[in-house]
Amino acid sequence: MKIISAKVIVCCPGRNFVTLKISTDQGFYGLGDATLNGREKAVATYLDEYCIPALIGRDPRNTEDIWHYFYRGVYWKRGAVTMAAVSAIDMALWDIKAKALNTPLYNILGGKSRDRILVYAHANGKNLDDTIEKAGLEKEKGFRAIRIQSGIPGLDHTYGVSEGNKPYEPAQQGLPREDSWDTSKYLNFVPELFAKVRKAFGEEIHLLHDVHHRCTPVEAARLARELEPFHLFWLEDPVTGELQEGLRLIRQHSVTPVAIGEVFNSIYDYTTLITEQLIDYIRMPLVHGGGITHLMKVAAMASVYHIHTGFHGATDLSPVNLAATLHFNTAINNFGIQEYMPHQEIVHEVFTVNYQFRQGYLYIDDSPGIGVDIDEKAAAKYPYSMACLPVNRKSDGTMFYW
Ligand code: GCO
Ligand code: MG
């Protein structure tokens, strides 16, 4: 089998997505997600200019060799843009490989370790009461795990909280919005938030929280310790991803489980964290972490240290990534939980999907390959529209992490 062509489809059904479609001489084609929120065109260009010409003529079944060609073989390796491109190639090749064998992707990744995938929902209210109400609505939908984010008294915009009644979407049209931040207001509020949420729902719901990289190690250690009585499923990104040593301080002070890595893109971002057992969940998604070939290795390494997966799954990761991830989660032993933020209806005009939510779990069907298709005519109706993630400043104007 040979790759005869490949193209990048950039579309904006409500938000931007970058999809790679690789076609073969035997009629099979594969899809890969290459979406990097706010930097979509950089990945599209990397694929168009540098990767696609080097893919033509290769046997798509050689996923390991092709992965190393675009990773090890490239002098300027790693980085979010490069790895999103590598991920899309890898995902599309595994899609082809499974379709050629007429079997769902999970079958060639190890078969079924489970029939359903535990997912977590998002409750993001304007304030404490609103957040409890929103969490109640998610519980009524059947979710057994809910991420709790809330507006913080005294701050105008808070990470994770939607505008008005719209679904949460961090990327805004045009140049980045400037948010403002105050760590002490945040740290004083969050323990009270979790005390009330736990009281309202009891112990049977899993609660999660995303710090979104905004604490120093000692602040994060204080937060993790103060949240201990409320038994979080996890505390996410308590410190910035690039500061691996920061996780040591959190571990020394608390047993609140920690998840990290949605902005990671290499196994080398994880080696200290895994081998020193500083974390409990890996979040680096297939779409930004080099696809199935690479994540299989990261997950295997994590499993040696009793660390589980909990992959990033916000709406800026396309349905192609979500479906591929569900196959991956179905097959591996050390699956933990999957983030699930449903895409808006308009997204499904472009992408037809093979997964369904029921009572707290996602179910993937047994169609061959990844099982997601793209309607290119529908995609053409929604051209790219520039949108960026916000930036963040402390209340005195100092540039900060968003
Ligand atoms: C999450 C993430 C997202 C990111 C977004 C950036 O845990 O789901 O933190 O909300 O901010 O995906 O593009
Ligand atoms: Mg996050």
Coordinates of C-alpha atoms and ligand atoms in Angstrom, one line a residue, residues 37 120 122 147 159 168 170 210 212-213 236-237 262 283 312-314 316-317 339 341 389 402, ligand 1:
N37 CA -5.9 26.3 19.5
Y120 CA -15.8 14.0 33.4
H122 CA -17.6 20.7 33.4
R147 CA -14.8 19.4 37.1
Y159 CA -10.4 30.6 33.5
Y168 CA -17.3 27.5 27.6
P170 CA -11.6 30.1 25.7
D210 CA -8.0 22.9 37.1
H212 CA -4.5 26.2 34.9
H213 CA -0.8 26.7 35.6
E236 CA -4.9 19.8 37.4
D237 CA -1.9 21.8 36.3
E262 CA -2.1 19.1 28.4
R283 CA -2.9 14.6 30.3
H312 CA -7.1 16.6 27.7
G313 CA -10.5 16.7 25.8
A314 CA -11.6 20.3 25.6
D316 CA -10.6 22.7 20.8
L317 CA -9.5 19.1 20.2
E339 CA -12.2 14.8 29.8
M341 CA -16.7 18.7 26.7
L389 CA -6.6 32.4 23.6
W402 CA -3.1 32.4 31.3
Ligands
GCO1 C1 -8.8 21.8 30.0 C2 -8.0 22.9 29.4 C3 -8.6 23.8 28.4 C4 -7.6 24.7 27.8 C5 -7.9 24.9 26.3 C6 -6.8 25.7 25.6 O1 -8.4 21.4 31.1 O2 -9.8 21.4 29.3 O3 -7.3 23.6 30.4 O4 -9.7 24.5 29.0 O5 -7.5 25.9 28.4 O6 -8.0 23.6 25.8 O7 -6.9 25.6 24.3

